[in-house]
Structure formats: structure tokens, C-alpha cells
Short mmCIF file of C-alpha atoms in Angstrom, two decimals:
data_model
loop_
_atom_site.label_atom_id
_atom_site.label_comp_id
_atom_site.label_asym_id
_atom_site.label_seq_id
_atom_site.Cartn_x
_atom_site.Cartn_y
_atom_site.Cartn_z
CA MET A 1 -16.85 -33.46 -1.84
CA ILE A 2 -17.36 -31.15 -4.77
CA ASN A 3 -14.74 -30.70 -7.42
CA LYS A 4 -15.46 -28.44 -10.36
CA ILE A 5 -12.84 -28.38 -13.07
CA PHE A 6 -13.06 -26.11 -16.09
CA THR A 7 -10.78 -27.11 -18.94
CA LEU A 8 -10.64 -26.92 -22.68
CA CYS A 9 -10.52 -30.45 -24.01
CA THR A 10 -9.92 -31.45 -27.60
CA LEU A 11 -12.57 -34.10 -27.98
CA GLY A 12 -12.53 -34.55 -31.73
CA LEU A 13 -16.17 -33.67 -32.28
CA MET A 14 -17.52 -34.93 -35.56
CA LEU A 15 -19.17 -31.90 -37.10
CA ALA A 16 -21.38 -32.18 -40.15
CA CYS A 17 -20.32 -28.86 -41.62
CA SER A 18 -16.64 -28.42 -40.88
CA GLY A 19 -15.17 -31.76 -39.85
CA PRO A 20 -12.07 -30.63 -37.88
CA GLN A 21 -11.54 -31.16 -34.17
CA THR A 22 -13.21 -28.59 -31.96
CA GLU A 23 -12.37 -27.52 -28.44
CA MET A 24 -15.11 -28.05 -25.87
CA GLU A 25 -15.39 -26.45 -22.46
CA THR A 26 -15.68 -29.12 -19.78
CA GLU A 27 -16.96 -28.96 -16.21
CA GLN A 28 -16.60 -31.83 -13.75
CA VAL A 29 -18.83 -32.45 -10.73
CA VAL A 30 -17.93 -35.17 -8.23
CA VAL A 31 -21.05 -36.87 -6.84
CA ASP A 32 -20.86 -37.09 -3.05
CA PHE A 33 -22.49 -40.33 -1.90
CA LYS A 34 -22.02 -39.18 1.72
CA ALA A 35 -23.93 -35.92 1.26
CA PRO A 36 -26.78 -35.34 3.74
CA GLU A 37 -30.39 -36.07 2.93
CA PRO A 38 -32.30 -33.01 1.70
CA THR A 39 -35.06 -31.20 3.50
CA LEU A 40 -38.00 -31.30 1.13
CA LYS A 41 -40.97 -28.95 1.17
CA VAL A 42 -44.13 -30.11 -0.61
CA GLU A 43 -45.52 -27.09 -2.42
CA ARG A 44 -48.52 -28.58 -4.19
CA ILE A 45 -50.23 -31.87 -5.01
CA ILE A 46 -52.16 -32.27 -8.26
CA GLN A 47 -54.62 -35.09 -8.86
CA LEU A 48 -54.83 -35.99 -12.53
CA GLU A 49 -58.48 -36.37 -13.46
CA THR A 50 -59.58 -39.94 -14.00
CA ASN A 51 -62.20 -40.66 -16.66
CA ASN A 52 -62.45 -42.86 -19.75
CA GLU A 53 -60.74 -40.28 -21.96
CA ALA A 54 -57.99 -39.41 -19.45
CA LEU A 55 -56.78 -42.94 -18.74
CA PHE A 56 -53.35 -43.96 -19.95
CA ASP A 57 -51.37 -47.19 -19.99
CA GLN A 58 -47.86 -47.66 -18.61
CA PHE A 59 -46.55 -44.30 -17.42
CA TYR A 60 -43.61 -43.23 -19.62
CA ARG A 61 -43.00 -39.55 -18.94
CA VAL A 62 -44.64 -36.35 -17.76
CA LYS A 63 -43.86 -32.78 -18.73
CA ILE A 64 -45.10 -29.40 -17.50
CA ALA A 65 -45.28 -26.96 -20.40
CA GLY A 66 -46.79 -23.53 -19.93
CA ARG A 67 -50.37 -23.95 -18.71
CA ASN A 68 -50.46 -27.68 -19.36
CA ILE A 69 -49.43 -31.04 -17.92
CA LEU A 70 -48.67 -33.69 -20.52
CA VAL A 71 -48.45 -37.41 -19.76
CA GLN A 72 -47.12 -39.85 -22.35
CA ASP A 73 -47.58 -43.58 -22.61
CA GLN A 74 -46.48 -45.67 -25.57
CA PHE A 75 -49.36 -44.70 -27.84
CA LYS A 76 -50.75 -41.34 -26.76
CA ILE A 77 -50.12 -38.06 -24.96
CA VAL A 78 -52.82 -36.89 -22.54
CA VAL A 79 -53.14 -33.16 -21.85
CA TYR A 80 -54.34 -31.70 -18.52
CA ASP A 81 -54.48 -28.18 -17.18
CA LEU A 82 -52.44 -27.16 -14.14
CA ASN A 83 -55.26 -28.23 -11.83
CA GLY A 84 -55.21 -31.76 -13.26
CA LYS A 85 -58.40 -31.36 -15.30
CA TYR A 86 -58.41 -33.44 -18.49
CA LEU A 87 -58.37 -31.31 -21.65
CA SER A 88 -57.51 -33.43 -24.67
CA LYS A 89 -55.18 -36.08 -26.05
CA VAL A 90 -53.05 -36.87 -29.06
CA GLN A 91 -53.70 -40.44 -30.18
CA LYS A 92 -52.90 -41.03 -33.86
CA VAL A 93 -51.83 -44.67 -33.99
CA GLY A 94 -51.67 -46.13 -37.50
CA HIS A 95 -49.61 -46.47 -40.67
CA GLY A 96 -50.73 -43.29 -42.42
CA PRO A 97 -48.53 -40.24 -43.10
CA GLN A 98 -50.15 -38.33 -40.22
CA GLU A 99 -49.87 -41.26 -37.81
CA TYR A 100 -47.32 -43.23 -35.78
CA ILE A 101 -46.99 -46.78 -34.43
CA THR A 102 -45.53 -45.79 -31.07
CA ILE A 103 -44.25 -42.54 -29.57
CA SER A 104 -40.53 -42.35 -28.86
CA ASN A 105 -40.47 -38.84 -27.40
CA PHE A 106 -42.11 -35.43 -27.61
CA TRP A 107 -41.60 -31.74 -26.96
CA VAL A 108 -43.98 -28.79 -26.58
CA PHE A 109 -43.20 -25.46 -28.19
CA ARG A 110 -45.80 -22.78 -27.62
CA ASP A 111 -49.11 -24.49 -28.45
CA GLU A 112 -47.71 -27.19 -30.70
CA LEU A 113 -46.74 -30.75 -29.87
CA TYR A 114 -43.73 -32.23 -31.69
CA VAL A 115 -43.72 -36.05 -31.76
CA VAL A 116 -40.92 -38.36 -32.91
CA THR A 117 -40.77 -42.08 -33.40
CA ASN A 118 -37.57 -43.82 -34.45
CA ALA A 119 -39.56 -45.67 -37.12
CA LYS A 120 -39.96 -42.46 -39.16
CA LYS A 121 -37.47 -39.97 -40.56
CA SER A 122 -39.69 -37.04 -39.68
CA VAL A 123 -41.32 -35.00 -36.93
CA LEU A 124 -45.11 -35.07 -36.64
CA VAL A 125 -46.58 -31.80 -35.38
CA TYR A 126 -49.99 -31.70 -33.68
CA SER A 127 -52.04 -29.13 -31.86
CA LEU A 128 -52.59 -29.67 -28.14
CA THR A 129 -56.16 -30.63 -29.01
CA GLY A 130 -54.88 -33.54 -31.11
CA GLN A 131 -55.23 -32.12 -34.63
CA TYR A 132 -52.53 -32.96 -37.16
CA LEU A 133 -50.78 -29.80 -38.36
CA ARG A 134 -47.76 -30.74 -40.49
CA THR A 135 -44.78 -33.04 -40.98
CA ILE A 136 -41.16 -31.91 -40.85
CA PRO A 137 -39.00 -34.24 -42.99
CA LEU A 138 -35.57 -35.37 -41.76
CA ASP A 139 -32.79 -37.46 -43.30
CA PHE A 140 -32.36 -39.49 -40.10
CA ALA A 141 -34.61 -41.33 -37.64
CA PRO A 142 -34.81 -39.41 -34.34
CA GLU A 143 -35.39 -40.91 -30.88
CA ALA A 144 -35.86 -37.67 -28.92
CA ILE A 145 -36.41 -34.00 -29.68
CA VAL A 146 -36.19 -30.49 -28.27
CA VAL A 147 -37.66 -27.46 -30.06
CA MET A 148 -36.46 -23.90 -29.47
CA GLU A 149 -37.08 -20.56 -31.15
CA ASN A 150 -34.39 -20.89 -33.84
CA TYR A 151 -33.36 -24.54 -33.83
CA MET A 152 -34.33 -28.12 -33.07
CA ALA A 153 -32.09 -30.79 -31.54
CA PHE A 154 -32.43 -34.54 -31.81
CA LYS A 155 -31.00 -37.66 -30.27
CA SER A 156 -30.01 -40.44 -32.68
CA ALA A 157 -28.17 -43.01 -30.56
CA TYR A 158 -26.56 -45.01 -33.39
CA ASN A 159 -25.64 -42.14 -35.71
CA GLN A 160 -21.89 -42.51 -36.27
CA ASP A 161 -21.51 -38.82 -37.13
CA GLY A 162 -22.89 -37.81 -33.74
CA THR A 163 -25.76 -38.78 -31.45
CA LEU A 164 -26.69 -35.10 -31.07
CA ILE A 165 -28.05 -33.62 -34.29
CA VAL A 166 -29.01 -29.94 -34.40
CA THR A 167 -31.12 -28.58 -37.26
CA ASP A 168 -32.95 -25.42 -38.18
CA ARG A 169 -36.72 -25.32 -37.67
CA GLU A 170 -37.26 -26.88 -41.12
CA GLY A 171 -35.13 -29.92 -40.25
CA ARG A 172 -31.98 -28.96 -42.19
CA LYS A 173 -28.82 -30.06 -40.37
CA LYS A 174 -26.62 -27.43 -38.73
CA TYR A 175 -24.19 -29.80 -36.99
CA GLU A 176 -23.75 -33.28 -35.51
CA THR A 177 -21.62 -34.12 -32.47
CA ILE A 178 -21.14 -36.43 -29.44
CA ALA A 179 -19.86 -39.75 -30.77
CA PRO A 180 -21.99 -42.79 -29.85
CA ILE A 181 -20.91 -45.12 -27.05
CA LEU A 182 -22.11 -48.53 -28.15
CA ALA A 183 -22.28 -51.95 -26.57
CA LYS A 184 -21.74 -55.18 -28.51
CA THR A 185 -25.49 -55.36 -28.92
CA THR A 186 -28.30 -52.87 -29.42
CA VAL A 187 -29.30 -52.77 -25.75
CA SER A 188 -29.59 -49.27 -24.33
CA ILE A 189 -30.23 -47.40 -21.09
CA PRO A 190 -31.76 -44.14 -22.30
CA ALA A 191 -32.71 -41.30 -20.01
CA VAL A 192 -36.45 -40.69 -19.63
CA PHE A 193 -35.87 -37.24 -21.08
CA PRO A 194 -32.61 -37.12 -23.08
CA PHE A 195 -33.34 -33.38 -23.44
CA THR A 196 -34.27 -31.07 -20.59
CA GLU A 197 -34.51 -27.30 -20.31
CA SER A 198 -34.19 -24.83 -17.46
CA ASP A 199 -33.40 -21.12 -17.12
CA GLY A 200 -32.98 -20.80 -20.88
CA LYS A 201 -30.47 -23.66 -21.11
CA VAL A 202 -30.99 -26.95 -22.94
CA TYR A 203 -29.23 -30.10 -21.69
CA TYR A 204 -28.57 -33.37 -23.52
CA PHE A 205 -27.95 -36.65 -21.69
CA PRO A 206 -26.72 -39.37 -24.12
CA ASP A 207 -27.18 -43.11 -23.67
CA PHE A 208 -24.46 -44.99 -21.77
CA SER A 209 -22.92 -41.79 -20.47
CA SER A 210 -21.92 -40.10 -17.23
CA SER A 211 -21.70 -36.75 -19.04
CA ILE A 212 -24.34 -34.14 -19.78
CA TYR A 213 -23.98 -31.55 -22.54
CA THR A 214 -25.41 -28.09 -23.01
CA VAL A 215 -27.00 -27.53 -26.42
CA GLY A 216 -27.54 -24.52 -28.66
CA PRO A 217 -27.83 -23.49 -32.31
CA ASP A 218 -24.04 -23.38 -32.76
CA THR A 219 -21.27 -25.85 -31.93
CA SER A 220 -19.78 -23.31 -29.52
CA ASP A 221 -22.88 -23.78 -27.34
CA VAL A 222 -22.00 -27.43 -26.67
CA LYS A 223 -20.26 -27.82 -23.31
CA GLN A 224 -19.61 -31.03 -21.39
CA ILE A 225 -20.55 -31.62 -17.75
CA LYS A 226 -18.79 -34.75 -16.47
CA LEU A 227 -20.46 -36.43 -13.50
CA ASP A 228 -17.84 -38.33 -11.50
CA PHE A 229 -19.38 -41.24 -9.59
CA GLY A 230 -15.93 -42.50 -8.59
CA VAL A 231 -15.54 -46.26 -9.16
CA HIS A 232 -19.24 -46.37 -10.12
CA THR A 233 -18.83 -44.10 -13.16
CA ILE A 234 -20.07 -45.35 -16.54
CA THR A 235 -17.12 -45.53 -18.94
CA PRO A 236 -16.95 -46.29 -22.69
CA GLU A 237 -14.56 -49.15 -21.92
CA PHE A 238 -17.14 -50.82 -19.68
CA ILE A 239 -20.03 -50.25 -22.09
CA GLN A 240 -18.14 -51.79 -24.99
CA THR A 241 -17.93 -55.11 -23.10
CA LEU A 242 -21.70 -55.48 -22.70
CA THR A 243 -23.81 -58.06 -24.45
CA ALA A 244 -27.57 -58.60 -24.31
CA GLY A 245 -27.38 -61.78 -22.24
CA THR A 246 -25.36 -60.26 -19.38
CA PHE A 247 -26.44 -56.66 -19.67
CA MET A 248 -27.87 -55.87 -16.23
CA ASP A 249 -25.80 -58.51 -14.43
CA GLU A 250 -22.62 -56.71 -15.50
CA PHE A 251 -23.80 -53.37 -14.09
CA GLU A 252 -24.52 -54.99 -10.74
CA LYS A 253 -21.37 -57.13 -10.73
CA HIS A 254 -19.07 -54.16 -11.37
CA GLY A 255 -21.05 -51.66 -9.28
CA ILE A 256 -21.74 -49.26 -12.15
CA VAL A 257 -24.43 -46.58 -12.13
CA SER A 258 -27.39 -47.49 -14.37
CA PHE A 259 -30.59 -45.86 -15.63
CA PRO A 260 -29.59 -42.26 -14.83
CA SER A 261 -32.00 -39.43 -15.67
CA PHE A 262 -31.28 -35.70 -15.28
CA TYR A 263 -33.77 -32.97 -14.29
CA PRO A 264 -32.65 -29.35 -13.78
CA THR A 265 -34.55 -26.52 -12.09
CA ARG A 266 -33.40 -22.90 -12.08
CA ASP A 267 -30.99 -23.46 -9.16
CA TRP A 268 -30.84 -27.21 -8.53
CA TRP A 269 -29.99 -30.22 -10.63
CA GLY A 270 -31.76 -33.45 -9.80
CA MET A 271 -30.83 -36.96 -10.89
CA VAL A 272 -32.21 -40.41 -10.24
CA PHE A 273 -30.10 -43.51 -10.84
CA SER A 274 -29.66 -47.11 -9.76
CA LEU A 275 -26.63 -48.78 -8.21
CA GLY A 276 -27.13 -52.50 -7.74
CA ASP A 277 -30.30 -52.97 -5.71
CA THR A 278 -30.29 -49.39 -4.42
CA GLU A 279 -32.04 -46.39 -5.94
CA TYR A 280 -30.65 -42.87 -5.50
CA SER A 281 -32.07 -39.37 -5.82
CA TRP A 282 -29.24 -36.81 -6.03
CA TYR A 283 -29.55 -33.03 -5.83
CA TYR A 284 -26.85 -30.50 -6.69
CA HIS A 285 -27.03 -26.71 -6.36
CA ALA A 286 -25.45 -25.48 -9.58
CA LYS A 287 -24.54 -22.08 -8.11
CA ASN A 288 -23.08 -22.86 -4.67
CA GLY A 289 -22.13 -26.54 -5.07
CA ARG A 290 -24.28 -27.88 -2.24
CA GLN A 291 -25.26 -31.54 -2.56
CA CYS A 292 -27.94 -33.77 -1.04
CA ILE A 293 -28.68 -37.43 -1.68
CA VAL A 294 -31.37 -39.97 -0.79
CA GLU A 295 -30.95 -43.72 -1.10
CA ALA A 296 -33.64 -46.36 -0.93
CA PRO A 297 -33.31 -50.15 -1.12
CA GLY A 298 -34.94 -52.01 -3.98
CA ILE A 299 -36.98 -50.54 -6.79
CA ILE A 300 -38.71 -47.31 -5.82
CA SER A 301 -42.44 -47.70 -6.42
CA VAL A 302 -42.78 -43.96 -7.02
CA LYS A 303 -40.79 -41.70 -9.31
CA PRO A 304 -38.98 -39.34 -6.87
CA ILE A 305 -38.14 -37.05 -9.79
CA ALA A 306 -40.32 -37.50 -12.85
CA CYS A 307 -39.75 -34.02 -14.25
CA ALA A 308 -38.97 -30.49 -13.11
CA THR A 309 -40.13 -26.92 -13.61
CA GLU A 310 -38.07 -23.77 -13.12
CA ASP A 311 -38.79 -23.88 -9.39
CA TYR A 312 -39.86 -27.38 -8.39
CA PHE A 313 -39.12 -31.06 -8.75
CA ILE A 314 -42.12 -33.27 -9.41
CA GLU A 315 -42.64 -36.72 -7.96
CA VAL A 316 -45.20 -39.11 -9.38
CA ALA A 317 -47.08 -41.29 -6.89
CA GLU A 318 -49.43 -44.04 -7.99
CA ALA A 319 -52.83 -43.65 -6.32
CA ALA A 320 -52.60 -46.97 -4.46
CA GLU A 321 -49.15 -46.07 -3.14
CA PHE A 322 -50.35 -42.62 -2.10
CA LEU A 323 -53.16 -44.21 -0.06
CA SER A 324 -51.05 -46.89 1.60
CA SER A 325 -47.59 -45.40 2.22
CA SER A 326 -46.91 -43.63 5.51
CA ARG A 327 -44.77 -41.05 3.72
CA TYR A 328 -47.94 -39.52 2.25
CA ALA A 329 -50.06 -39.65 5.40
CA ALA A 330 -49.72 -35.92 6.07
CA TYR A 331 -50.96 -35.05 2.57
CA ARG A 332 -54.03 -37.26 2.27
CA GLN A 333 -56.33 -35.05 4.30
CA GLY A 334 -58.85 -33.27 2.10
CA LEU A 335 -58.05 -35.35 -1.00
CA LYS A 336 -60.51 -37.88 -2.40
CA VAL A 337 -58.36 -40.56 -3.98
CA ASP A 338 -59.34 -44.03 -5.16
CA GLU A 339 -56.65 -46.67 -5.63
CA ASN A 340 -57.63 -47.02 -9.30
CA ASP A 341 -57.23 -43.30 -10.03
CA ASN A 342 -54.54 -41.80 -12.21
CA PRO A 343 -51.25 -40.95 -10.45
CA LEU A 344 -50.76 -37.80 -8.37
CA LEU A 345 -48.10 -35.19 -9.06
CA ILE A 346 -46.25 -33.88 -6.00
CA PHE A 347 -44.43 -30.59 -6.50
CA TYR A 348 -41.59 -30.05 -4.02
CA SER A 349 -38.56 -27.85 -3.43
CA ILE A 350 -35.21 -28.32 -1.69
CA GLN A 351 -34.78 -26.18 1.43
#
């Protein structure tokens, strides 16, 4: 069932500049757990080159930006071309002004790489070849970033004046909004990419939320998209009861959606989330309302949606899984893959 509701809700946004309550346009989408499974078409498979320079540790996130594929682990960002050939990496671990301890998040704008770490009140800017370019000072510690032509947006999960902070390109605040939803402890369930972009639109997915927000240079650009999971919906009331010791047990006990991540293409929205011991991949056509859903027991050993481009969703398959799983049998022909290789990227569309 699909239910789209457009209303104007007075949400009491906390704005840095003006302060008064602001009306926000709201859209609601009801997630249909009984929707059919999608028909997927694999469009392309990319093997990420494996050599001493191209190796990375635990896989955190992948992003396709222009002519490049970027893979982030905790300490570095490895850059490949669109054929999977290793090009360069950004690895500036240290305590110096041009360095970081760990990477919280990153964004690519043109040929520059913007890196944030919540240990620093700044943005470190590097070239795609790993050269330090400049530092953009901030008066807050960011956890995630998006960079556009005339503004930047940041996530700051514990900022009481708003977890979404929008600045100009020099880091000066334009507005703050989206009040934090906090548990009794500092545990969190952040999206892999709190910010995503498609078809000229930027989306923000806060921690502990079943809502997504559009983002722009002005407060009027902020619109709420409420995802209704029925009795499984994350609510502020539920989150405020959580403590560190019972964190994940409470999600499973009450049957609440956890670890959601949102990935839009030009026409489709994709989302992965957990519900108890079941993993879901949900697809929603933003123009005609069609829905599809896939469920799998246990922890999925691949990432069914790791990122998206304008046209395709991208799955990440570990090399060993690609060689052993029957689901990939039809795609192994002609590929030379060793179980110790870097993961493979599988580009697919919804038919």
C-alpha cells in the first residue's frame, strides 16, 4: 500500500538566523512489506584492482563521483577509475594540521575531496591524488558532509540547535535545523551516507530517524519525507528509552527497524534496513509509487545497496562470496577473481 500525504506541518525548526517556527512541507510514504520482489538487471560488474597500494581495511563506504570510484576505510580513501584501475589514495593519518586520526565521512566536488572527522572543527580538502590543498574552519565538529556549488551541509548529531547545519562554501553558518533525537547514552545508528544526491536533489537521513529531509541553501529547501514502517517505525519516544547495555536487544524485542540507509537514483529510492534477524532491501519508484522488497534471513554477507548513481544501484560483493555463492554463478564467466581480491561492484537496475 502506498500512501503519500502532503501537508504543511509546524515543526518548530530551530534556525540559527531567525529563530521562529517555520512551516515544513511533509510527504509520507508507507513501506509495503508485502510488495513483490523486484526484477533486477545486472548492467555491469567492476573488479577493483588488487595490489599493495590499492588494498583497504574494513569496507566503510563506496561512492561513484564523475570518472572515479572512491572506497573509504577508517584511515584512507582509495581512488579507482570506472574500470576499477587503481589511481591514487588519500592517506594522511597523524596529528598535524593537514592530517586526521580517522575519517568520519567525505564528499567529492569536482576534483576535490572534502574530508571530515568529528575530532576536528574543520574540513580538510585534498586533491584526488592525495595532496593537501586547504582547511576550511568551522565552529562545530562535523560527522558528515555534502558539498554543492553554493553551499555545504553537515551532520552534527548532538548539536542542540539542529543536527543539519548548512553553511556557505567558506564554512559560515546559514542555518541549523532538525532537532536531535537522542538516547540516554551516546550510542548511535548512523546511516552509511547521511547525505546522498540524485537528480540535483540532496537528501539528509538523521540518526535514529524514520524521516529523510531534502536539503538546499535556504530553509525553504528543507522538506520532510516520513517513512511509515507501521508498528516497526522508529519513534523519538522509543529512542529516548535506549541505554547502551540494552541497545540492540530493545530493537529486536520491540520489532523496530534498525540500521537504515537511503540511496536514491533518478527514478528509484533504495533502502537497506534490519528488522530483528532479517535484512531488507526496499525499492520505491518516486514518480509512480511502485514498490518492491527483498528479505533475507540473518546478516547479509554482501551489501545489496552500497551506493547509487543516477541510473543504477550498486551492490558490493566480497571476492570469496562472489566465487562461492550460486547467485553469482551466471556472472563469473570471463572474470579472473581470487578469493583474496578486493570486492567487486555490481551495477544493477530495477525492471
